[in-house]
Tab-separated table of N, CA and C in Angstrom:
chain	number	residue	atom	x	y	z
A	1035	UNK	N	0.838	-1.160	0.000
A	1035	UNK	CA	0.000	0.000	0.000
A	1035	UNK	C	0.892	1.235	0.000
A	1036	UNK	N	0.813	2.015	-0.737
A	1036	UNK	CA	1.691	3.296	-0.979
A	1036	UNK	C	0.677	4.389	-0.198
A	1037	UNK	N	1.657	4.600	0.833
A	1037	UNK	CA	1.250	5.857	1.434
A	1037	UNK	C	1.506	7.412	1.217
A	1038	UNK	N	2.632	7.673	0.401
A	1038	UNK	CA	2.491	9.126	0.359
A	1038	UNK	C	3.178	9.032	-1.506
A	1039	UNK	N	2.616	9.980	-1.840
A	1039	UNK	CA	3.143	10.373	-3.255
A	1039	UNK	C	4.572	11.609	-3.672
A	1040	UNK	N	4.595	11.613	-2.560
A	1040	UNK	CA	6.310	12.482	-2.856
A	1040	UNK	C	6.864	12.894	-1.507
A	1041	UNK	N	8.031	13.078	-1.402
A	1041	UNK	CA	8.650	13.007	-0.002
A	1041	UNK	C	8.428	14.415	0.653
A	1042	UNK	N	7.728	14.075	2.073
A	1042	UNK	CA	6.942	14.681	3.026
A	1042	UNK	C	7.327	16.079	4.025
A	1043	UNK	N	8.727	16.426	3.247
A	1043	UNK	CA	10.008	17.557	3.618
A	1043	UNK	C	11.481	16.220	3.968
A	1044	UNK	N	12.088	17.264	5.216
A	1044	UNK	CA	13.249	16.713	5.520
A	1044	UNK	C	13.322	15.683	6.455
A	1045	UNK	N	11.989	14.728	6.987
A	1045	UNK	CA	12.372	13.965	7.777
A	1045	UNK	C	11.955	12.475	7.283
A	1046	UNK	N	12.362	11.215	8.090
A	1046	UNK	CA	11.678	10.286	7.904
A	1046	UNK	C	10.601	9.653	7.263
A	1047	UNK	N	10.222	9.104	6.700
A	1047	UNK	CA	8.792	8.991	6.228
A	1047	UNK	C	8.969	7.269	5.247
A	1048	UNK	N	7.773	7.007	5.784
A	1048	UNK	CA	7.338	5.684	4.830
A	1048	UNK	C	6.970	5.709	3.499
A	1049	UNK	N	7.329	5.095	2.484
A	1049	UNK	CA	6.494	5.697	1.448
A	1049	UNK	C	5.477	4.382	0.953
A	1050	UNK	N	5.908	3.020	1.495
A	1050	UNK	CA	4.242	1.980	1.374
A	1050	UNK	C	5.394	0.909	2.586
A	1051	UNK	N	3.796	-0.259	2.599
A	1051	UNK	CA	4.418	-1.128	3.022
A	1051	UNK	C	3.619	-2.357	2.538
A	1052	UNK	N	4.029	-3.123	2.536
A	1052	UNK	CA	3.976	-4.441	2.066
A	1052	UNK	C	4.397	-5.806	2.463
A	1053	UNK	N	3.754	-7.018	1.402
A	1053	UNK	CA	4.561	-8.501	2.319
A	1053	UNK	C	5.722	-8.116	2.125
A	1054	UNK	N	6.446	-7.491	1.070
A	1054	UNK	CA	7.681	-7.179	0.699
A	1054	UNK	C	8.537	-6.634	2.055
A	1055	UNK	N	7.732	-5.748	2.569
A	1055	UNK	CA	8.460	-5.366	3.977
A	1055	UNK	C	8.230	-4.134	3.755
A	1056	UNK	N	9.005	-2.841	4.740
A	1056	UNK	CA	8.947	-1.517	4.524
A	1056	UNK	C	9.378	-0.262	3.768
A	1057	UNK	N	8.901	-0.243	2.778
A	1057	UNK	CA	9.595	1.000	2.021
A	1057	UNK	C	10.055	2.571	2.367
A	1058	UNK	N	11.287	2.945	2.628
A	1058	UNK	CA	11.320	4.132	4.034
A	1058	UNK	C	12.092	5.091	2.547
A	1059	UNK	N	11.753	5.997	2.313
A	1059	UNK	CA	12.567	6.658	1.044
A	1059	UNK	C	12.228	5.821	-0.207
A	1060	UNK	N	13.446	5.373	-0.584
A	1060	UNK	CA	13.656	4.399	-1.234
A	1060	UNK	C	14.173	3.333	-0.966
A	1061	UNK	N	14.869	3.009	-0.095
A	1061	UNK	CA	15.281	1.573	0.402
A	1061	UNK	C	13.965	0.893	0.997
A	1062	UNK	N	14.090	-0.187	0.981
A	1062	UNK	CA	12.959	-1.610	1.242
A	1062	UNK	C	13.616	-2.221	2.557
A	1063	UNK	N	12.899	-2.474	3.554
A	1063	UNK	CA	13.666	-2.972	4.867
A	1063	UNK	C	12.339	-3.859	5.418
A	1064	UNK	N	13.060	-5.600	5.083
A	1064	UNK	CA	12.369	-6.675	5.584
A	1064	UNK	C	12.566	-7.172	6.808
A	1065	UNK	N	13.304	-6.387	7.932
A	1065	UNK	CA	13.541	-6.986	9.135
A	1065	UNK	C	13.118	-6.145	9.953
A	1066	UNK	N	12.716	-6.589	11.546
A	1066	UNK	CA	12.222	-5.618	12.385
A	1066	UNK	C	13.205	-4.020	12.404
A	1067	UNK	N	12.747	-2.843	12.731
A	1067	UNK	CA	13.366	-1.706	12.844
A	1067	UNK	C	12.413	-0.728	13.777
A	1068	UNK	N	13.677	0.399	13.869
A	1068	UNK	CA	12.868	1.308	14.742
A	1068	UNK	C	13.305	2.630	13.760
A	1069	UNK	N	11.791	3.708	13.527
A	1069	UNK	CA	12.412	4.750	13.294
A	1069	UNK	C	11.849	5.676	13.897
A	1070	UNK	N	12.290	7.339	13.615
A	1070	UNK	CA	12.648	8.009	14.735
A	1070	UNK	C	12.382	9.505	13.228
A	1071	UNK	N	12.035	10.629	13.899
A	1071	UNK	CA	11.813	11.338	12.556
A	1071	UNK	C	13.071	11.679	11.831
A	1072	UNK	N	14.304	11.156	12.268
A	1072	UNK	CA	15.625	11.564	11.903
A	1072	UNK	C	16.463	10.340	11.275
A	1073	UNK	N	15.870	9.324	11.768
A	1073	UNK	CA	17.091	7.862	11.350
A	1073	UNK	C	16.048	7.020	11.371
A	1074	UNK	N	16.700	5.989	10.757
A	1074	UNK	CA	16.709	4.470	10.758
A	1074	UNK	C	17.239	3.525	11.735
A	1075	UNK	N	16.601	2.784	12.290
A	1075	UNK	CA	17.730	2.191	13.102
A	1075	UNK	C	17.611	0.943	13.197
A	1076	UNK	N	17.974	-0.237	12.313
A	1076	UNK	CA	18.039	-1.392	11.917
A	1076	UNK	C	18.137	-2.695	12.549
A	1077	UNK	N	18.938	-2.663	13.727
A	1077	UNK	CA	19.179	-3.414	14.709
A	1077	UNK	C	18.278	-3.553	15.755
A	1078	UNK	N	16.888	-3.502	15.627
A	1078	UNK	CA	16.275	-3.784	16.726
A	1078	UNK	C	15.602	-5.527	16.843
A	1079	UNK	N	16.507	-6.020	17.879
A	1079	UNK	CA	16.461	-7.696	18.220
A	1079	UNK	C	14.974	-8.644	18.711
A	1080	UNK	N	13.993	-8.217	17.786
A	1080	UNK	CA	12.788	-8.628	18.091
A	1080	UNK	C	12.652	-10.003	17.134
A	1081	UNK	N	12.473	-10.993	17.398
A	1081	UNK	CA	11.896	-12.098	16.803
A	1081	UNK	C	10.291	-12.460	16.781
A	1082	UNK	N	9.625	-11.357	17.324
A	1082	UNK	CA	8.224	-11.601	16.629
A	1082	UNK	C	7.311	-10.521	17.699
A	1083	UNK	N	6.161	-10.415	17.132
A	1083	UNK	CA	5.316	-9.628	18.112
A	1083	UNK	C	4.802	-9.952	19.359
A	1084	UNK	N	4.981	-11.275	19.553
A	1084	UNK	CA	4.245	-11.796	20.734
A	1084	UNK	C	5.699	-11.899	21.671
A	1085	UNK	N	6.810	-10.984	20.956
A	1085	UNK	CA	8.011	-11.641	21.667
A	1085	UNK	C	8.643	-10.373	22.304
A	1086	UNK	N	8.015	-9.494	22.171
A	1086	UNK	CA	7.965	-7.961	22.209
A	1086	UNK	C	8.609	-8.034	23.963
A	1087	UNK	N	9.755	-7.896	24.877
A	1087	UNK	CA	9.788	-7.592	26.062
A	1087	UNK	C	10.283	-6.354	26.377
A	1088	UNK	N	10.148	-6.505	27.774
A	1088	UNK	CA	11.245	-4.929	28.246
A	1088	UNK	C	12.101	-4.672	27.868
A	1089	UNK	N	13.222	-5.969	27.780
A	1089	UNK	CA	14.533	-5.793	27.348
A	1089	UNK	C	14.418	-5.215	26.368
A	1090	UNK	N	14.074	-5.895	25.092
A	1090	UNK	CA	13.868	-5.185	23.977
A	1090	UNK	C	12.989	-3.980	23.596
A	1091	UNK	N	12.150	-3.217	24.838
A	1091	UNK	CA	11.776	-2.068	24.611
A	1091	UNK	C	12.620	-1.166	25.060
A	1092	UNK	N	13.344	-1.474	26.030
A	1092	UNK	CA	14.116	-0.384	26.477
A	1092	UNK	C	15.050	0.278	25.686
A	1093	UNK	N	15.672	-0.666	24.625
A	1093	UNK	CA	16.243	0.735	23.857
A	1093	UNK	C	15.490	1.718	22.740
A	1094	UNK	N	14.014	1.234	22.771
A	1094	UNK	CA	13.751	2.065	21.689
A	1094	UNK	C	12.655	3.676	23.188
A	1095	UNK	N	12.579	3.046	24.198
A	1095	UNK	CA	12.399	3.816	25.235
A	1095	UNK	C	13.301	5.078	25.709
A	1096	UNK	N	14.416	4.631	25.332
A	1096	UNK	CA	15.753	5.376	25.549
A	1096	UNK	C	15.689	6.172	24.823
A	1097	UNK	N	15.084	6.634	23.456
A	1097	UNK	CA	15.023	7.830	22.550
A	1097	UNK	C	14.165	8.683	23.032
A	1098	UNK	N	13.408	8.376	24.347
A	1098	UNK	CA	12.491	9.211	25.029
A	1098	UNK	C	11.404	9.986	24.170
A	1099	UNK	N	10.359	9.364	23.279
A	1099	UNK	CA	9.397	9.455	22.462
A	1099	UNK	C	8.300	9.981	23.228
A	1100	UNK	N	7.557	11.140	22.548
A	1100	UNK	CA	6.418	11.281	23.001
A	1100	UNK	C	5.662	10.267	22.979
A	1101	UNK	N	5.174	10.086	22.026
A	1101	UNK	CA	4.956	9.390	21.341
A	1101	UNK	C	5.196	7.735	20.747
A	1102	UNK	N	5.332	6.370	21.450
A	1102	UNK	CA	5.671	5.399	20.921
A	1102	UNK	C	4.670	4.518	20.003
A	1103	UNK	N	5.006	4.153	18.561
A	1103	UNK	CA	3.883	3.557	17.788
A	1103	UNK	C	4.501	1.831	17.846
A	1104	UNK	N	3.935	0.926	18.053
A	1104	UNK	CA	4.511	-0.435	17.988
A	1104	UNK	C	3.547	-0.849	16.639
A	1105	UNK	N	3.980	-1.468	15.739
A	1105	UNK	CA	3.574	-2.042	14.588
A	1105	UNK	C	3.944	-3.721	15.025
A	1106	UNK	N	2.697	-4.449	14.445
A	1106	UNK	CA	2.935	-5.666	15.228
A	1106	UNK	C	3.400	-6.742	14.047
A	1107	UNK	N	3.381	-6.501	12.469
A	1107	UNK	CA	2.978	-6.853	11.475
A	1107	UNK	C	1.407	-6.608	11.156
A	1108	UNK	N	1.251	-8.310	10.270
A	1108	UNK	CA	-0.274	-8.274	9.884
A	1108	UNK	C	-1.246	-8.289	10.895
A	1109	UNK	N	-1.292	-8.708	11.755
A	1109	UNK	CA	-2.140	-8.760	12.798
A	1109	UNK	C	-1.597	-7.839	14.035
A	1110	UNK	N	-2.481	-7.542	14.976
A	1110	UNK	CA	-2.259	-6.502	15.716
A	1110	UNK	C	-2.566	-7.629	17.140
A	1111	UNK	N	-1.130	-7.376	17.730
A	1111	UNK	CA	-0.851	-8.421	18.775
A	1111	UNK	C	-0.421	-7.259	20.458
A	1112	UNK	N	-1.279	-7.291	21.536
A	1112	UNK	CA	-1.536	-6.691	22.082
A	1112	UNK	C	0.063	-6.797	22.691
A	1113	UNK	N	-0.108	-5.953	23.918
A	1113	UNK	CA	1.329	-6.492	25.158
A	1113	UNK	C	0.749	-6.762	26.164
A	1114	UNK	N	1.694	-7.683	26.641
A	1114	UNK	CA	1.409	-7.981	28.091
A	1114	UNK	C	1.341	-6.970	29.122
A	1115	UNK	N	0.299	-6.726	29.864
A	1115	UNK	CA	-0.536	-6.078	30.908
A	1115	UNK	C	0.831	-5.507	31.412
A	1116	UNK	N	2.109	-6.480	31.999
A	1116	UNK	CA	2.876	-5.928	33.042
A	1116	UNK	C	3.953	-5.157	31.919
A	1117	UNK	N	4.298	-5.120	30.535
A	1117	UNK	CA	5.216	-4.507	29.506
A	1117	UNK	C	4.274	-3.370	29.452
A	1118	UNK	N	3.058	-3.202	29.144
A	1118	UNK	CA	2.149	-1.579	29.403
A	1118	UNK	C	2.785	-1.029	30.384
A	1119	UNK	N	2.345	-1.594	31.370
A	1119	UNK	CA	2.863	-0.709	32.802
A	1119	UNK	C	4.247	-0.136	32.608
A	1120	UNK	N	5.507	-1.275	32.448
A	1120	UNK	CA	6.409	-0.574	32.295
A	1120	UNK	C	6.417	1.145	31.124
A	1121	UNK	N	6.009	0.541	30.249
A	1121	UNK	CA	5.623	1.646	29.390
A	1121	UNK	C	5.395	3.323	30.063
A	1122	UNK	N	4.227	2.720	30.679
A	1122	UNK	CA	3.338	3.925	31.525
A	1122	UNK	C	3.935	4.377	32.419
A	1123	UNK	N	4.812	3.850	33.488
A	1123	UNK	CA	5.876	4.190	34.012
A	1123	UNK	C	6.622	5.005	33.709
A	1124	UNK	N	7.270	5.149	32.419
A	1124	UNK	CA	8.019	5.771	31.601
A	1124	UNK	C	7.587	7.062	31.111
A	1125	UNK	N	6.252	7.397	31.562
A	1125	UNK	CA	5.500	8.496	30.913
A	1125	UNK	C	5.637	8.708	29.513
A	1126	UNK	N	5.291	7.759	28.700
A	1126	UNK	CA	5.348	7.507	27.408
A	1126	UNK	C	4.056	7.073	26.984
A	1127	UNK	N	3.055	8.015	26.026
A	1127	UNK	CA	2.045	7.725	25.372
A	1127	UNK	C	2.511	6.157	24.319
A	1128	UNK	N	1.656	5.570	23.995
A	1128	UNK	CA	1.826	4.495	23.322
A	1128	UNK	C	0.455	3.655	22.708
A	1129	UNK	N	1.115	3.375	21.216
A	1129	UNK	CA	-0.367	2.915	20.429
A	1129	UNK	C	0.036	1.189	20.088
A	1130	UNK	N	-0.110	0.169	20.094
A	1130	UNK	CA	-0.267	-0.735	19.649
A	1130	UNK	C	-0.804	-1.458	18.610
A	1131	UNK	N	-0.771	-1.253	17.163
A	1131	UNK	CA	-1.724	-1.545	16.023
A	1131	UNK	C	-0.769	-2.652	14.509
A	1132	UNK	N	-1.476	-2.785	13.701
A	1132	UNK	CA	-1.034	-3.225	12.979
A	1132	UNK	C	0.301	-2.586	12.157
A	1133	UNK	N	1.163	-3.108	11.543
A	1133	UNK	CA	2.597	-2.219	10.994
A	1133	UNK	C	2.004	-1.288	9.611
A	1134	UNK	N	1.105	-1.363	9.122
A	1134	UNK	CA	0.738	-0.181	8.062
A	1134	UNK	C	-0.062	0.722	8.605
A	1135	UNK	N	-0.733	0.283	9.627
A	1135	UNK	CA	-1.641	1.108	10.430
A	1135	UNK	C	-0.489	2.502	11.619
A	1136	UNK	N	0.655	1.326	11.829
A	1136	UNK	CA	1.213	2.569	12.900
A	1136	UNK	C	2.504	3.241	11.956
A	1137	UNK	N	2.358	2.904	10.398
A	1137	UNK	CA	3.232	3.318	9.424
A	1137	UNK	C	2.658	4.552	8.924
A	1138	UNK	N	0.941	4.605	8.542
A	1138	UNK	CA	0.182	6.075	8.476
A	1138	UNK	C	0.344	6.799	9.546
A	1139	UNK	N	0.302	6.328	10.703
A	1139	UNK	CA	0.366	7.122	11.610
A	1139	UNK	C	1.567	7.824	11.981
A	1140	UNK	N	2.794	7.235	12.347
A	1140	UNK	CA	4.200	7.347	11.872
A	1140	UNK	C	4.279	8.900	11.164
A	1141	UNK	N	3.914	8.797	9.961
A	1141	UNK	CA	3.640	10.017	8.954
A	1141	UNK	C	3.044	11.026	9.675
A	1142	UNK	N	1.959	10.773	9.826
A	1142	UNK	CA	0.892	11.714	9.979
A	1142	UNK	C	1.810	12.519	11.414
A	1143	UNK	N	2.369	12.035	12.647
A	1143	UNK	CA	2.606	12.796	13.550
A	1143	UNK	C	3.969	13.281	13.242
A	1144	UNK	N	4.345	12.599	12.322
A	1144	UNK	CA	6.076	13.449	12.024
A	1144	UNK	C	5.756	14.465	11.377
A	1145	UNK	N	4.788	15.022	10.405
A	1145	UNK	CA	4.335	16.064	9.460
A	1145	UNK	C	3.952	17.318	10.565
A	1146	UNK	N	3.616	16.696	11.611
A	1146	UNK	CA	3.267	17.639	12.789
A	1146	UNK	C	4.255	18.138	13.640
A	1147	UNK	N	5.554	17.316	13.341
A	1147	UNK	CA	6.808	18.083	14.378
A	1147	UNK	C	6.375	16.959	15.569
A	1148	UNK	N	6.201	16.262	15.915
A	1148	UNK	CA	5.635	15.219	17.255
A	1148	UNK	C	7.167	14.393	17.410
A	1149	UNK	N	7.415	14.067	18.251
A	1149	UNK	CA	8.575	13.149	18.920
A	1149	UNK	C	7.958	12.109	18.872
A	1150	UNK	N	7.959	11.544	18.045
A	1150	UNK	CA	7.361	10.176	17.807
A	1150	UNK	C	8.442	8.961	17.662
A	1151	UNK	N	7.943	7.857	17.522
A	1151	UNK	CA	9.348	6.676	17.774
A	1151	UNK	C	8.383	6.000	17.174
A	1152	UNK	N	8.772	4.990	15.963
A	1152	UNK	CA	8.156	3.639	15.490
A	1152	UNK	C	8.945	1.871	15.738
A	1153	UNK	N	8.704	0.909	16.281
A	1153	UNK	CA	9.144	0.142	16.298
A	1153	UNK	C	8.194	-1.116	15.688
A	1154	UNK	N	8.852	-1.337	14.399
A	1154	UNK	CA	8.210	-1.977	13.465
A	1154	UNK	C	8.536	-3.219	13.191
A	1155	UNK	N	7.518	-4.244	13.046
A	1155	UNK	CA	7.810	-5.509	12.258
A	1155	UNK	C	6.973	-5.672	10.896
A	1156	UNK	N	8.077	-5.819	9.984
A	1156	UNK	CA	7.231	-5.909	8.892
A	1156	UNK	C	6.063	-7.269	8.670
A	1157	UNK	N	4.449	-6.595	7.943
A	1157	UNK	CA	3.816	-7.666	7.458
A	1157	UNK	C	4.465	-8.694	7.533
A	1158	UNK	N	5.464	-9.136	6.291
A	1158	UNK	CA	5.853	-10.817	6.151
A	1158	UNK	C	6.929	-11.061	6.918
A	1159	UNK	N	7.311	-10.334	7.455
A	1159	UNK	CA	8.433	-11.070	8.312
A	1159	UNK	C	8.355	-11.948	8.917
A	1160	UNK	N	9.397	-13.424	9.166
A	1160	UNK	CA	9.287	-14.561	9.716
A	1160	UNK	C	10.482	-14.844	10.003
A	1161	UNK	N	10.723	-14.681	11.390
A	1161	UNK	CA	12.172	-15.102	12.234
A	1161	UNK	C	12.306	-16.085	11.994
């Protein structure tokens, strides 16, 4: 699904996503990632949505996001009750939805100047 038709100024932005994985500019990125309205950041050690822990939230927590969007892939896979809390703890707003769903959204609050943080698994991805 192609989300925007020409690049959105100077920051970040999705331009579709797919089984193919995520289209960010022009590069295509089939493995989990986190982005940020400024970078890419490739290395984030998630092997699936239901696998989502603290450990592995804490570094995308560490960019101190207004804003955190979790993309789960195709299906939208909740968190565990006690990984919220930590969250909330953190005084960090946070959405939980599908990865094209928190990929519009992604957009939509970076166009606004928002401190937003995405930590994404693509649709087809399979650890």
């Amino acid at each position: 699904m192609d989300l925007t038709l020409e690049h959105p100024g100077d920051h970040t932005y999705v331009r579709s996503v797919s089984e193919e994985g995520i289209r960010i500019a022009e590069d295509l990125y089939t493995d989990p990632l986190i982005l940020t309205p400024d970078s890419v950041i490739t290395d984030w050690p998630v092997p699936g949505g239901r696998d989502i822990s603290e450990a592995v939230l804490d570094s995308v927590l560490d960019l101190e996001p207004e804003i955190l969007l979790i993309g789960t892939g195709k299906a939208q896979v909740f968190l565990a009750p006690e990984l919220a809390m930590s969250i909330y703890r953190r005084e960090t707003g946070f959405e939980v939805m599908t990865t094209d769903a928190a990929c519009r959204t992604f957009n939509i609050l970076v166009s606004e100047e928002r401190k937003v943080v995405a930590a994404l698994l693509p649709p087809g991805f399979n650890p």
